[in-house]
XYZ file of C-alpha atoms in Angstrom:
92
model
C -104.814 66.005 -66.054
C -102.036 66.839 -63.546
C -99.366 69.363 -64.274
C -96.251 69.356 -61.999
C -95.601 72.652 -60.449
C -92.615 74.402 -61.600
C -90.324 74.720 -58.717
C -88.333 78.140 -58.282
C -84.576 78.215 -58.769
C -82.496 80.257 -56.987
C -78.409 80.878 -57.059
C -76.190 80.460 -54.047
C -74.245 83.789 -53.259
C -71.322 81.484 -51.871
C -70.640 78.837 -54.738
C -72.762 80.147 -57.631
C -74.806 76.788 -57.881
C -78.326 76.833 -58.826
C -80.726 75.040 -56.977
C -84.636 74.817 -55.752
C -85.372 77.604 -53.495
C -86.713 75.572 -50.610
C -82.986 73.813 -50.361
C -81.341 77.130 -49.824
C -81.267 79.678 -46.645
C -82.806 83.119 -47.356
C -81.396 85.787 -45.708
C -83.397 88.997 -45.712
C -83.108 92.634 -45.192
C -86.229 93.986 -44.071
C -88.019 97.252 -44.477
C -86.679 98.318 -41.193
C -83.047 97.723 -42.120
C -82.520 94.590 -39.919
C -80.550 91.270 -41.536
C -81.822 88.088 -40.555
C -82.440 84.483 -41.697
C -85.946 83.913 -42.933
C -86.911 80.393 -42.098
C -90.031 80.567 -44.198
C -88.639 82.466 -47.067
C -91.992 84.828 -46.992
C -90.904 87.957 -44.890
C -91.041 90.927 -46.875
C -87.738 92.730 -47.961
C -84.874 92.154 -49.991
C -83.550 88.581 -50.123
C -80.377 86.704 -50.701
C -79.793 82.785 -50.804
C -77.079 80.498 -49.894
C -76.711 76.794 -49.469
C -77.154 75.394 -46.121
C -73.346 75.095 -45.649
C -71.202 77.212 -43.655
C -68.459 77.352 -46.181
C -70.911 79.300 -48.683
C -71.977 81.848 -46.197
C -68.102 82.572 -45.432
C -67.581 82.843 -49.294
C -70.394 85.250 -49.607
C -69.352 87.271 -46.675
C -65.627 87.356 -47.695
C -66.427 88.177 -51.369
C -68.805 91.096 -49.937
C -71.659 89.612 -52.028
C -74.015 89.494 -49.128
C -73.659 93.196 -48.621
C -74.033 93.914 -52.531
C -77.165 91.502 -52.920
C -78.743 93.121 -50.118
C -77.671 96.775 -50.752
C -76.793 97.299 -47.167
C -73.528 97.911 -45.201
C -73.651 95.057 -42.703
C -72.268 95.168 -39.064
C -69.740 92.418 -38.070
C -72.132 91.292 -35.016
C -74.788 90.579 -37.696
C -72.337 88.134 -39.511
C -71.782 86.488 -36.071
C -75.669 86.180 -35.579
C -75.834 84.589 -39.187
C -73.183 82.153 -38.386
C -74.590 81.017 -34.976
C -78.180 80.509 -36.621
C -76.599 78.454 -39.691
C -74.746 76.042 -37.394
C -77.977 75.734 -35.464
C -79.993 74.831 -38.405
C -77.317 72.444 -39.767
C -76.008 71.636 -42.963
C -77.490 69.456 -45.667
């Protein structure tokens, strides 16, 4: 008998919507303190999720939700790197 595997659900920090984990972008704070996009979703560290939409990333940044979730003060240069990486990855 085949059982369907339950898909993990995560909440977007920008819009607050709930989606399957694989449809969101994971931003991770590594044990070394770096903040970066985790395309595999498997890097060790504290993670936060946003939609593949630049507007959701902007909402998470503006509301300081990303800093709160990652429990780290984030430098403006890191935000620029995240924006650039999101633009390269593209939207939905």
